mmCIF file of C-alpha atoms in Angstrom:
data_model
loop_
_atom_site.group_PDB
_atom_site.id
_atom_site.type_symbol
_atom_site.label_atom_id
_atom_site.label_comp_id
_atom_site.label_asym_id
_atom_site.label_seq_id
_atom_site.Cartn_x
_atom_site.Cartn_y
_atom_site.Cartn_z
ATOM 1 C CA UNK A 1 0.000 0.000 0.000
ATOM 2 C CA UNK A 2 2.457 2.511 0.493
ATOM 3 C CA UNK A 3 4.202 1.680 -2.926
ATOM 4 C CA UNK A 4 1.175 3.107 -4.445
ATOM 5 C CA UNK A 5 0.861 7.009 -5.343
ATOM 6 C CA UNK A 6 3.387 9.012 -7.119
ATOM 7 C CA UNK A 7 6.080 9.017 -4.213
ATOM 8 C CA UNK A 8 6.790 5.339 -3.241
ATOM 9 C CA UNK A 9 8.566 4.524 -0.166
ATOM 10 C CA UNK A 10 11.757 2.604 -0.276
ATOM 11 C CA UNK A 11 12.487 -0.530 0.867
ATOM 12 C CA UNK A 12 14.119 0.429 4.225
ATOM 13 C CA UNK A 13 11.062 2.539 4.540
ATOM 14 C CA UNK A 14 8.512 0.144 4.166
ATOM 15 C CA UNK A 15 10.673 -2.391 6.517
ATOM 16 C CA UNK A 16 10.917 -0.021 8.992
ATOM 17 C CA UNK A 17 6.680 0.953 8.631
ATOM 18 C CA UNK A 18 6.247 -2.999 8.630
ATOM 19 C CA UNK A 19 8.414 -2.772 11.879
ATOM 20 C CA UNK A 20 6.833 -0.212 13.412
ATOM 21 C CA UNK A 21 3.098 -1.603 13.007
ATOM 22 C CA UNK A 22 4.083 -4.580 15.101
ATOM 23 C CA UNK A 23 5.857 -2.332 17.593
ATOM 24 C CA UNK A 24 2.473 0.418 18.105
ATOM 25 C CA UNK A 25 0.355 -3.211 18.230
ATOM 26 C CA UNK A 26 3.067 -4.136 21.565
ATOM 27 C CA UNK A 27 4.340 -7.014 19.714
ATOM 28 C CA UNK A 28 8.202 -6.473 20.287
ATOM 29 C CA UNK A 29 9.511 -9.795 19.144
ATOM 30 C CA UNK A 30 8.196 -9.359 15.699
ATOM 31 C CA UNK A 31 9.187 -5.693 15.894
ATOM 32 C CA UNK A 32 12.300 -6.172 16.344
ATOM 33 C CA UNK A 33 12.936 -9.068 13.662
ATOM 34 C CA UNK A 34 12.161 -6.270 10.768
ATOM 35 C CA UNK A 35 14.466 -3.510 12.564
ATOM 36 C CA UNK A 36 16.962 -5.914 12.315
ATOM 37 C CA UNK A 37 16.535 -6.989 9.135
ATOM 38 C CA UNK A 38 16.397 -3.110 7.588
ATOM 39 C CA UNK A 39 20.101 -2.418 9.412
ATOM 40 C CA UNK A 40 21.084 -5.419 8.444
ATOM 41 C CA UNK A 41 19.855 -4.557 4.613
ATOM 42 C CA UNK A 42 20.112 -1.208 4.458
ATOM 43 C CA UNK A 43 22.769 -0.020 7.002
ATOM 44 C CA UNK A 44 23.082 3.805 6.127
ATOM 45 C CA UNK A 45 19.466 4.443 4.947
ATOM 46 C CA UNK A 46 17.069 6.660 6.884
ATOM 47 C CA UNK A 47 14.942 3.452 7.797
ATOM 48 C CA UNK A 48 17.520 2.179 9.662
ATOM 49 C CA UNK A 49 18.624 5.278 11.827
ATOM 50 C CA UNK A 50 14.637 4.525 12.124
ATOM 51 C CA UNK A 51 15.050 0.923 13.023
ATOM 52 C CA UNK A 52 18.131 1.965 15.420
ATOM 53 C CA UNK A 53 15.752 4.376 17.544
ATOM 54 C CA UNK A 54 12.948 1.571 18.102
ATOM 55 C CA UNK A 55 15.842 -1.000 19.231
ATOM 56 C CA UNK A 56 17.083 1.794 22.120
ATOM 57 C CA UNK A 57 13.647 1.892 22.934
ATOM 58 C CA UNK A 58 13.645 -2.343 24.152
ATOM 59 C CA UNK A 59 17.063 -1.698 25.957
ATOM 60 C CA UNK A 60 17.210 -1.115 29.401
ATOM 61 C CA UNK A 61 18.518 2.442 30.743
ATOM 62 C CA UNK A 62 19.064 5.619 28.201
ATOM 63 C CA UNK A 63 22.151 5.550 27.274
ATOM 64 C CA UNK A 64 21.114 4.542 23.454
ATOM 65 C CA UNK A 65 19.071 7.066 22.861
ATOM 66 C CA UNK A 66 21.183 9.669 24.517
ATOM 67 C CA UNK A 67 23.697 8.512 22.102
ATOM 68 C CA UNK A 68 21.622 8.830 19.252
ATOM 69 C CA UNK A 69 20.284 12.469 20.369
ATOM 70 C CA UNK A 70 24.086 13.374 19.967
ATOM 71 C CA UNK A 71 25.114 11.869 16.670
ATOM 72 C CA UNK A 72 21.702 13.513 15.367
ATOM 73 C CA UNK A 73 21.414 16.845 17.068
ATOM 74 C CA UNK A 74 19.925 19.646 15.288
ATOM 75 C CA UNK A 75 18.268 16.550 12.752
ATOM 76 C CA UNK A 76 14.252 15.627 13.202
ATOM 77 C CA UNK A 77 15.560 12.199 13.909
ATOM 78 C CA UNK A 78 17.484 13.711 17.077
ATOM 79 C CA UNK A 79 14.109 15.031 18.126
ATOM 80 C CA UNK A 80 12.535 11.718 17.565
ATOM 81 C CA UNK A 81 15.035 10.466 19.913
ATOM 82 C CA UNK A 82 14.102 12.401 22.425
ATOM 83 C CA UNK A 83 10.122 12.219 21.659
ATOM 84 C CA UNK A 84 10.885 8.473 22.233
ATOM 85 C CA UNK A 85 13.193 8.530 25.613
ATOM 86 C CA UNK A 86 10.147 10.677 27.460
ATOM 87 C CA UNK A 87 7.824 7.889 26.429
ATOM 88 C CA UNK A 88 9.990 5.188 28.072
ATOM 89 C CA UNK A 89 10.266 7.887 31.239
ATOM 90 C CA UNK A 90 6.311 8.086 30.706
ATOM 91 C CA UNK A 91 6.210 4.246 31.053
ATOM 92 C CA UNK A 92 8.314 4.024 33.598
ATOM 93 C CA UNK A 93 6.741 6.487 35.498
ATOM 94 C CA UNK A 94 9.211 8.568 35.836
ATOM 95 C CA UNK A 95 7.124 11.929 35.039
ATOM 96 C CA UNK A 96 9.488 15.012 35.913
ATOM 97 C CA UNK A 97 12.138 13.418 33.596
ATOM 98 C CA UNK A 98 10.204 13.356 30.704
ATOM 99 C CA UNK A 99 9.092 16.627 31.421
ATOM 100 C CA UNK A 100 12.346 18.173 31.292
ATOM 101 C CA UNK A 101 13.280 16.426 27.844
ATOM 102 C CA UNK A 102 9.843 17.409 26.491
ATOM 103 C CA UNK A 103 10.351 21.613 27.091
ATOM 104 C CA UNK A 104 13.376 21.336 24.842
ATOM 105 C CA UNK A 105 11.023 20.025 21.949
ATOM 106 C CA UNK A 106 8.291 21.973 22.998
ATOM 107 C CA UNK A 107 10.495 25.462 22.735
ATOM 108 C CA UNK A 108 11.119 24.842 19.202
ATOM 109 C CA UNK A 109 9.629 27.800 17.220
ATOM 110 C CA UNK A 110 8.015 25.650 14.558
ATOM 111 C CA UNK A 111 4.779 23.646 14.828
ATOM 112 C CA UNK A 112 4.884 20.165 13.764
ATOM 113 C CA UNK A 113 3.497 16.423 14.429
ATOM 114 C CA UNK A 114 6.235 15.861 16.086
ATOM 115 C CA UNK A 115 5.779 18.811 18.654
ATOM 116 C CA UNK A 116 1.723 18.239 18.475
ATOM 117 C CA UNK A 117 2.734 14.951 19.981
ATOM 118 C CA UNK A 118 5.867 16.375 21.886
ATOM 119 C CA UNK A 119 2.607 18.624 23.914
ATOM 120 C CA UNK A 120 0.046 15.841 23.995
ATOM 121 C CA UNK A 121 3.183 13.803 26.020
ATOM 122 C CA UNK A 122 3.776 16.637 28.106
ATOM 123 C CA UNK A 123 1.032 17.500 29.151
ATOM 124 C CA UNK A 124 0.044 13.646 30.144
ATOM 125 C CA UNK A 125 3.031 13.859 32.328
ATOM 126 C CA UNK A 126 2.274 16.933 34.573
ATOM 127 C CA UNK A 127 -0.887 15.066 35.094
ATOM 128 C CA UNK A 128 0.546 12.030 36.458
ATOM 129 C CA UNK A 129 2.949 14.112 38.490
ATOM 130 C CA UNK A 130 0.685 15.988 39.714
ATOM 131 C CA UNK A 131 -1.246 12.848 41.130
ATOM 132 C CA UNK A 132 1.345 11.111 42.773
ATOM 133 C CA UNK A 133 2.240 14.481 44.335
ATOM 134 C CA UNK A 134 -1.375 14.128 45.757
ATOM 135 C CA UNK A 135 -1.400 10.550 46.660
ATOM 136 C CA UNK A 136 2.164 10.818 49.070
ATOM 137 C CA UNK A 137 0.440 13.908 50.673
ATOM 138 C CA UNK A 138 3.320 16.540 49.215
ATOM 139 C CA UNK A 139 1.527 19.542 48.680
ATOM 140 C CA UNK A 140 4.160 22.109 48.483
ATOM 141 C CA UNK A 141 6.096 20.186 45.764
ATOM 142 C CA UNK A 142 2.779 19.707 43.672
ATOM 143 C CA UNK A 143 1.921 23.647 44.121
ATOM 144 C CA UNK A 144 5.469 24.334 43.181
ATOM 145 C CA UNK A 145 5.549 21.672 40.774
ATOM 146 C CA UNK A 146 2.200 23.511 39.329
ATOM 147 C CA UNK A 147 3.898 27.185 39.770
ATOM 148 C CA UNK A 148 6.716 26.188 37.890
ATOM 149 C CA UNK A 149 4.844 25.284 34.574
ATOM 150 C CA UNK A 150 1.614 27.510 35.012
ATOM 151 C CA UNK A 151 1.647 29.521 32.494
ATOM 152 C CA UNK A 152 1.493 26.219 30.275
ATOM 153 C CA UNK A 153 -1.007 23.960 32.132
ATOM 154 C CA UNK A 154 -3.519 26.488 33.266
ATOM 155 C CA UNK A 155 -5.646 25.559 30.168
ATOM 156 C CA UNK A 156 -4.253 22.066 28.881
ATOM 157 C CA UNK A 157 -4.706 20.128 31.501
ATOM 158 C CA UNK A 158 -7.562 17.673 33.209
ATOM 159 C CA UNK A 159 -9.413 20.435 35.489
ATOM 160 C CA UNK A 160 -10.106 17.425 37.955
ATOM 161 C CA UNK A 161 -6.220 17.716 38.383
ATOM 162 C CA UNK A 162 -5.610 21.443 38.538
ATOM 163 C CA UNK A 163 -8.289 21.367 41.261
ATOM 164 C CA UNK A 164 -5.414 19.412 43.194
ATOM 165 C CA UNK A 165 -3.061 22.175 42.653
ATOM 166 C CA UNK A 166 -5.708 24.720 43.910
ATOM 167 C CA UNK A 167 -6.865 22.834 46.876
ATOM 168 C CA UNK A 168 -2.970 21.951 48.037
ATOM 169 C CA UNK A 169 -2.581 26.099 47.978
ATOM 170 C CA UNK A 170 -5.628 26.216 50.201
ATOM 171 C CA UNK A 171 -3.873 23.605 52.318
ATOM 172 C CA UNK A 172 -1.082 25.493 52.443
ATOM 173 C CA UNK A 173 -2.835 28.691 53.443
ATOM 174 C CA UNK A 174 -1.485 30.426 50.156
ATOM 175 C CA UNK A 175 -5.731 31.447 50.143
ATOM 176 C CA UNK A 176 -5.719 34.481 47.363
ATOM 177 C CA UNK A 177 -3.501 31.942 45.091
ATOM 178 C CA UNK A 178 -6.114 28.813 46.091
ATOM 179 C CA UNK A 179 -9.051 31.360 45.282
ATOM 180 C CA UNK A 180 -8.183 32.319 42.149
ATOM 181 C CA UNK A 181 -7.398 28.970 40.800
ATOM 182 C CA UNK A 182 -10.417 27.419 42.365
ATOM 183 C CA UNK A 183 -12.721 29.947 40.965
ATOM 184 C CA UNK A 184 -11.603 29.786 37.359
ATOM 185 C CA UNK A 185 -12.339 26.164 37.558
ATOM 186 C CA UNK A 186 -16.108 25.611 36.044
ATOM 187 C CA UNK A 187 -17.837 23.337 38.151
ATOM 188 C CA UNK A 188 -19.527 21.501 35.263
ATOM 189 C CA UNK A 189 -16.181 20.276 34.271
ATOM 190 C CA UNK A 190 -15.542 18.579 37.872
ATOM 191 C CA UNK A 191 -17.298 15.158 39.126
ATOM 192 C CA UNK A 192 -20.153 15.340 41.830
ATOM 193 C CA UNK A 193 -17.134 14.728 44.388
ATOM 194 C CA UNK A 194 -15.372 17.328 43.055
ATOM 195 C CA UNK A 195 -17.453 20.124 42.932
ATOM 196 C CA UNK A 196 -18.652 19.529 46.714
ATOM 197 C CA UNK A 197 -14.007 19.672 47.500
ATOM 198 C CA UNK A 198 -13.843 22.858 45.052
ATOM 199 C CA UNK A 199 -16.784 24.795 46.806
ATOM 200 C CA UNK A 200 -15.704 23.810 50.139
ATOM 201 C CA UNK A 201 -11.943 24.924 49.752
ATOM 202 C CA UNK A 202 -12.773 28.321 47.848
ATOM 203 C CA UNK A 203 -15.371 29.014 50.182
ATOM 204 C CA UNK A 204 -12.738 28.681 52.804
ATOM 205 C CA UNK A 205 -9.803 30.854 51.294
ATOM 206 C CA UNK A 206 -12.328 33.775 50.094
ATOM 207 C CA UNK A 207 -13.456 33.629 54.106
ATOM 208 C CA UNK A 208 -9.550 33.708 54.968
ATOM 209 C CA UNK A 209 -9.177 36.665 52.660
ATOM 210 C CA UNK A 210 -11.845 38.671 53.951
ATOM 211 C CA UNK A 211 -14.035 38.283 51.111
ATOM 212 C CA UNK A 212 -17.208 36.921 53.217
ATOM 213 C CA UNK A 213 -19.812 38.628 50.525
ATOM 214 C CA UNK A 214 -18.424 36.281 47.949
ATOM 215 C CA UNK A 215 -18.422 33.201 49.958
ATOM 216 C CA UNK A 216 -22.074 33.952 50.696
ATOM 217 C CA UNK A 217 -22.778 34.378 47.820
ATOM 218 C CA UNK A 218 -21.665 30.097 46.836
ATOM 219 C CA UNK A 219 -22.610 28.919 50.152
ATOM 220 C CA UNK A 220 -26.398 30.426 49.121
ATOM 221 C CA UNK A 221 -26.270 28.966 45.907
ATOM 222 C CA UNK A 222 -29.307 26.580 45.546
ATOM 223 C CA UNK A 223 -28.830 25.370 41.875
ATOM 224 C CA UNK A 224 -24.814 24.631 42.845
ATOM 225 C CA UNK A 225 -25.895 22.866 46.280
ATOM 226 C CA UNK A 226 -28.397 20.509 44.566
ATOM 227 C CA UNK A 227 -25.894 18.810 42.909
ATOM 228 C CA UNK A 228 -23.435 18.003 46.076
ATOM 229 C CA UNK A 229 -23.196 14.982 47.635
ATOM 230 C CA UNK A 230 -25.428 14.759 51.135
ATOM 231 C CA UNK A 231 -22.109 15.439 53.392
ATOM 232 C CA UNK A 232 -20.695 18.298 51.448
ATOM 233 C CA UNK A 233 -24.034 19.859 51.920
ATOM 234 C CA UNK A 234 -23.983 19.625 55.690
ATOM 235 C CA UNK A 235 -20.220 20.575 55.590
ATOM 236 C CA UNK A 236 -21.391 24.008 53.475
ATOM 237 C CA UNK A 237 -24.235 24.657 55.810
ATOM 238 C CA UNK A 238 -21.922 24.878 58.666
ATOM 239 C CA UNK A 239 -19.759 27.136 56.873
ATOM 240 C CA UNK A 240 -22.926 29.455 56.480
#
Protein backbone atom coordinates (compact mmCIF):
# COMPACT_ATOMS: atom_id res chain seq x y z
CA UNK A 1 0.00 0.00 0.00
CA UNK A 2 2.46 2.51 0.49
CA UNK A 3 4.20 1.68 -2.93
CA UNK A 4 1.18 3.11 -4.45
CA UNK A 5 0.86 7.01 -5.34
CA UNK A 6 3.39 9.01 -7.12
CA UNK A 7 6.08 9.02 -4.21
CA UNK A 8 6.79 5.34 -3.24
CA UNK A 9 8.57 4.52 -0.17
CA UNK A 10 11.76 2.60 -0.28
CA UNK A 11 12.49 -0.53 0.87
CA UNK A 12 14.12 0.43 4.22
CA UNK A 13 11.06 2.54 4.54
CA UNK A 14 8.51 0.14 4.17
CA UNK A 15 10.67 -2.39 6.52
CA UNK A 16 10.92 -0.02 8.99
CA UNK A 17 6.68 0.95 8.63
CA UNK A 18 6.25 -3.00 8.63
CA UNK A 19 8.41 -2.77 11.88
CA UNK A 20 6.83 -0.21 13.41
CA UNK A 21 3.10 -1.60 13.01
CA UNK A 22 4.08 -4.58 15.10
CA UNK A 23 5.86 -2.33 17.59
CA UNK A 24 2.47 0.42 18.10
CA UNK A 25 0.35 -3.21 18.23
CA UNK A 26 3.07 -4.14 21.57
CA UNK A 27 4.34 -7.01 19.71
CA UNK A 28 8.20 -6.47 20.29
CA UNK A 29 9.51 -9.79 19.14
CA UNK A 30 8.20 -9.36 15.70
CA UNK A 31 9.19 -5.69 15.89
CA UNK A 32 12.30 -6.17 16.34
CA UNK A 33 12.94 -9.07 13.66
CA UNK A 34 12.16 -6.27 10.77
CA UNK A 35 14.47 -3.51 12.56
CA UNK A 36 16.96 -5.91 12.31
CA UNK A 37 16.54 -6.99 9.14
CA UNK A 38 16.40 -3.11 7.59
CA UNK A 39 20.10 -2.42 9.41
CA UNK A 40 21.08 -5.42 8.44
CA UNK A 41 19.86 -4.56 4.61
CA UNK A 42 20.11 -1.21 4.46
CA UNK A 43 22.77 -0.02 7.00
CA UNK A 44 23.08 3.81 6.13
CA UNK A 45 19.47 4.44 4.95
CA UNK A 46 17.07 6.66 6.88
CA UNK A 47 14.94 3.45 7.80
CA UNK A 48 17.52 2.18 9.66
CA UNK A 49 18.62 5.28 11.83
CA UNK A 50 14.64 4.52 12.12
CA UNK A 51 15.05 0.92 13.02
CA UNK A 52 18.13 1.96 15.42
CA UNK A 53 15.75 4.38 17.54
CA UNK A 54 12.95 1.57 18.10
CA UNK A 55 15.84 -1.00 19.23
CA UNK A 56 17.08 1.79 22.12
CA UNK A 57 13.65 1.89 22.93
CA UNK A 58 13.65 -2.34 24.15
CA UNK A 59 17.06 -1.70 25.96
CA UNK A 60 17.21 -1.12 29.40
CA UNK A 61 18.52 2.44 30.74
CA UNK A 62 19.06 5.62 28.20
CA UNK A 63 22.15 5.55 27.27
CA UNK A 64 21.11 4.54 23.45
CA UNK A 65 19.07 7.07 22.86
CA UNK A 66 21.18 9.67 24.52
CA UNK A 67 23.70 8.51 22.10
CA UNK A 68 21.62 8.83 19.25
CA UNK A 69 20.28 12.47 20.37
CA UNK A 70 24.09 13.37 19.97
CA UNK A 71 25.11 11.87 16.67
CA UNK A 72 21.70 13.51 15.37
CA UNK A 73 21.41 16.84 17.07
CA UNK A 74 19.92 19.65 15.29
CA UNK A 75 18.27 16.55 12.75
CA UNK A 76 14.25 15.63 13.20
CA UNK A 77 15.56 12.20 13.91
CA UNK A 78 17.48 13.71 17.08
CA UNK A 79 14.11 15.03 18.13
CA UNK A 80 12.53 11.72 17.56
CA UNK A 81 15.03 10.47 19.91
CA UNK A 82 14.10 12.40 22.43
CA UNK A 83 10.12 12.22 21.66
CA UNK A 84 10.89 8.47 22.23
CA UNK A 85 13.19 8.53 25.61
CA UNK A 86 10.15 10.68 27.46
CA UNK A 87 7.82 7.89 26.43
CA UNK A 88 9.99 5.19 28.07
CA UNK A 89 10.27 7.89 31.24
CA UNK A 90 6.31 8.09 30.71
CA UNK A 91 6.21 4.25 31.05
CA UNK A 92 8.31 4.02 33.60
CA UNK A 93 6.74 6.49 35.50
CA UNK A 94 9.21 8.57 35.84
CA UNK A 95 7.12 11.93 35.04
CA UNK A 96 9.49 15.01 35.91
CA UNK A 97 12.14 13.42 33.60
CA UNK A 98 10.20 13.36 30.70
CA UNK A 99 9.09 16.63 31.42
CA UNK A 100 12.35 18.17 31.29
CA UNK A 101 13.28 16.43 27.84
CA UNK A 102 9.84 17.41 26.49
CA UNK A 103 10.35 21.61 27.09
CA UNK A 104 13.38 21.34 24.84
CA UNK A 105 11.02 20.02 21.95
CA UNK A 106 8.29 21.97 23.00
CA UNK A 107 10.49 25.46 22.74
CA UNK A 108 11.12 24.84 19.20
CA UNK A 109 9.63 27.80 17.22
CA UNK A 110 8.02 25.65 14.56
CA UNK A 111 4.78 23.65 14.83
CA UNK A 112 4.88 20.17 13.76
CA UNK A 113 3.50 16.42 14.43
CA UNK A 114 6.23 15.86 16.09
CA UNK A 115 5.78 18.81 18.65
CA UNK A 116 1.72 18.24 18.47
CA UNK A 117 2.73 14.95 19.98
CA UNK A 118 5.87 16.38 21.89
CA UNK A 119 2.61 18.62 23.91
CA UNK A 120 0.05 15.84 24.00
CA UNK A 121 3.18 13.80 26.02
CA UNK A 122 3.78 16.64 28.11
CA UNK A 123 1.03 17.50 29.15
CA UNK A 124 0.04 13.65 30.14
CA UNK A 125 3.03 13.86 32.33
CA UNK A 126 2.27 16.93 34.57
CA UNK A 127 -0.89 15.07 35.09
CA UNK A 128 0.55 12.03 36.46
CA UNK A 129 2.95 14.11 38.49
CA UNK A 130 0.69 15.99 39.71
CA UNK A 131 -1.25 12.85 41.13
CA UNK A 132 1.34 11.11 42.77
CA UNK A 133 2.24 14.48 44.33
CA UNK A 134 -1.37 14.13 45.76
CA UNK A 135 -1.40 10.55 46.66
CA UNK A 136 2.16 10.82 49.07
CA UNK A 137 0.44 13.91 50.67
CA UNK A 138 3.32 16.54 49.22
CA UNK A 139 1.53 19.54 48.68
CA UNK A 140 4.16 22.11 48.48
CA UNK A 141 6.10 20.19 45.76
CA UNK A 142 2.78 19.71 43.67
CA UNK A 143 1.92 23.65 44.12
CA UNK A 144 5.47 24.33 43.18
CA UNK A 145 5.55 21.67 40.77
CA UNK A 146 2.20 23.51 39.33
CA UNK A 147 3.90 27.19 39.77
CA UNK A 148 6.72 26.19 37.89
CA UNK A 149 4.84 25.28 34.57
CA UNK A 150 1.61 27.51 35.01
CA UNK A 151 1.65 29.52 32.49
CA UNK A 152 1.49 26.22 30.28
CA UNK A 153 -1.01 23.96 32.13
CA UNK A 154 -3.52 26.49 33.27
CA UNK A 155 -5.65 25.56 30.17
CA UNK A 156 -4.25 22.07 28.88
CA UNK A 157 -4.71 20.13 31.50
CA UNK A 158 -7.56 17.67 33.21
CA UNK A 159 -9.41 20.44 35.49
CA UNK A 160 -10.11 17.43 37.95
CA UNK A 161 -6.22 17.72 38.38
CA UNK A 162 -5.61 21.44 38.54
CA UNK A 163 -8.29 21.37 41.26
CA UNK A 164 -5.41 19.41 43.19
CA UNK A 165 -3.06 22.17 42.65
CA UNK A 166 -5.71 24.72 43.91
CA UNK A 167 -6.86 22.83 46.88
CA UNK A 168 -2.97 21.95 48.04
CA UNK A 169 -2.58 26.10 47.98
CA UNK A 170 -5.63 26.22 50.20
CA UNK A 171 -3.87 23.61 52.32
CA UNK A 172 -1.08 25.49 52.44
CA UNK A 173 -2.84 28.69 53.44
CA UNK A 174 -1.49 30.43 50.16
CA UNK A 175 -5.73 31.45 50.14
CA UNK A 176 -5.72 34.48 47.36
CA UNK A 177 -3.50 31.94 45.09
CA UNK A 178 -6.11 28.81 46.09
CA UNK A 179 -9.05 31.36 45.28
CA UNK A 180 -8.18 32.32 42.15
CA UNK A 181 -7.40 28.97 40.80
CA UNK A 182 -10.42 27.42 42.36
CA UNK A 183 -12.72 29.95 40.97
CA UNK A 184 -11.60 29.79 37.36
CA UNK A 185 -12.34 26.16 37.56
CA UNK A 186 -16.11 25.61 36.04
CA UNK A 187 -17.84 23.34 38.15
CA UNK A 188 -19.53 21.50 35.26
CA UNK A 189 -16.18 20.28 34.27
CA UNK A 190 -15.54 18.58 37.87
CA UNK A 191 -17.30 15.16 39.13
CA UNK A 192 -20.15 15.34 41.83
CA UNK A 193 -17.13 14.73 44.39
CA UNK A 194 -15.37 17.33 43.05
CA UNK A 195 -17.45 20.12 42.93
CA UNK A 196 -18.65 19.53 46.71
CA UNK A 197 -14.01 19.67 47.50
CA UNK A 198 -13.84 22.86 45.05
CA UNK A 199 -16.78 24.79 46.81
CA UNK A 200 -15.70 23.81 50.14
CA UNK A 201 -11.94 24.92 49.75
CA UNK A 202 -12.77 28.32 47.85
CA UNK A 203 -15.37 29.01 50.18
CA UNK A 204 -12.74 28.68 52.80
CA UNK A 205 -9.80 30.85 51.29
CA UNK A 206 -12.33 33.77 50.09
CA UNK A 207 -13.46 33.63 54.11
CA UNK A 208 -9.55 33.71 54.97
CA UNK A 209 -9.18 36.67 52.66
CA UNK A 210 -11.85 38.67 53.95
CA UNK A 211 -14.04 38.28 51.11
CA UNK A 212 -17.21 36.92 53.22
CA UNK A 213 -19.81 38.63 50.52
CA UNK A 214 -18.42 36.28 47.95
CA UNK A 215 -18.42 33.20 49.96
CA UNK A 216 -22.07 33.95 50.70
CA UNK A 217 -22.78 34.38 47.82
CA UNK A 218 -21.66 30.10 46.84
CA UNK A 219 -22.61 28.92 50.15
CA UNK A 220 -26.40 30.43 49.12
CA UNK A 221 -26.27 28.97 45.91
CA UNK A 222 -29.31 26.58 45.55
CA UNK A 223 -28.83 25.37 41.87
CA UNK A 224 -24.81 24.63 42.85
CA UNK A 225 -25.89 22.87 46.28
CA UNK A 226 -28.40 20.51 44.57
CA UNK A 227 -25.89 18.81 42.91
CA UNK A 228 -23.44 18.00 46.08
CA UNK A 229 -23.20 14.98 47.63
CA UNK A 230 -25.43 14.76 51.14
CA UNK A 231 -22.11 15.44 53.39
CA UNK A 232 -20.69 18.30 51.45
CA UNK A 233 -24.03 19.86 51.92
CA UNK A 234 -23.98 19.63 55.69
CA UNK A 235 -20.22 20.58 55.59
CA UNK A 236 -21.39 24.01 53.48
CA UNK A 237 -24.23 24.66 55.81
CA UNK A 238 -21.92 24.88 58.67
CA UNK A 239 -19.76 27.14 56.87
CA UNK A 240 -22.93 29.45 56.48
Amino acid sequence: ALNIGGQPESADLILARIGDTYHHASRPREAERFYRAVIREYPDSDGASIARLRLAGYESGYQAFQDFRKDNAGKPLGDLAALEMARKYYEEEQYARGLEVLRELMEKPFQNEMKMEAQRLFYRSAEQEMKRLDREKRAEALVEFYLDRKALLRRNIDPEVLLLAGLSMHDLERHREAADLLESIKPYDLNQISKGRRVLGLTGSLIAEGEEERALELLEGKKDRALLPADDRQRLDLVL
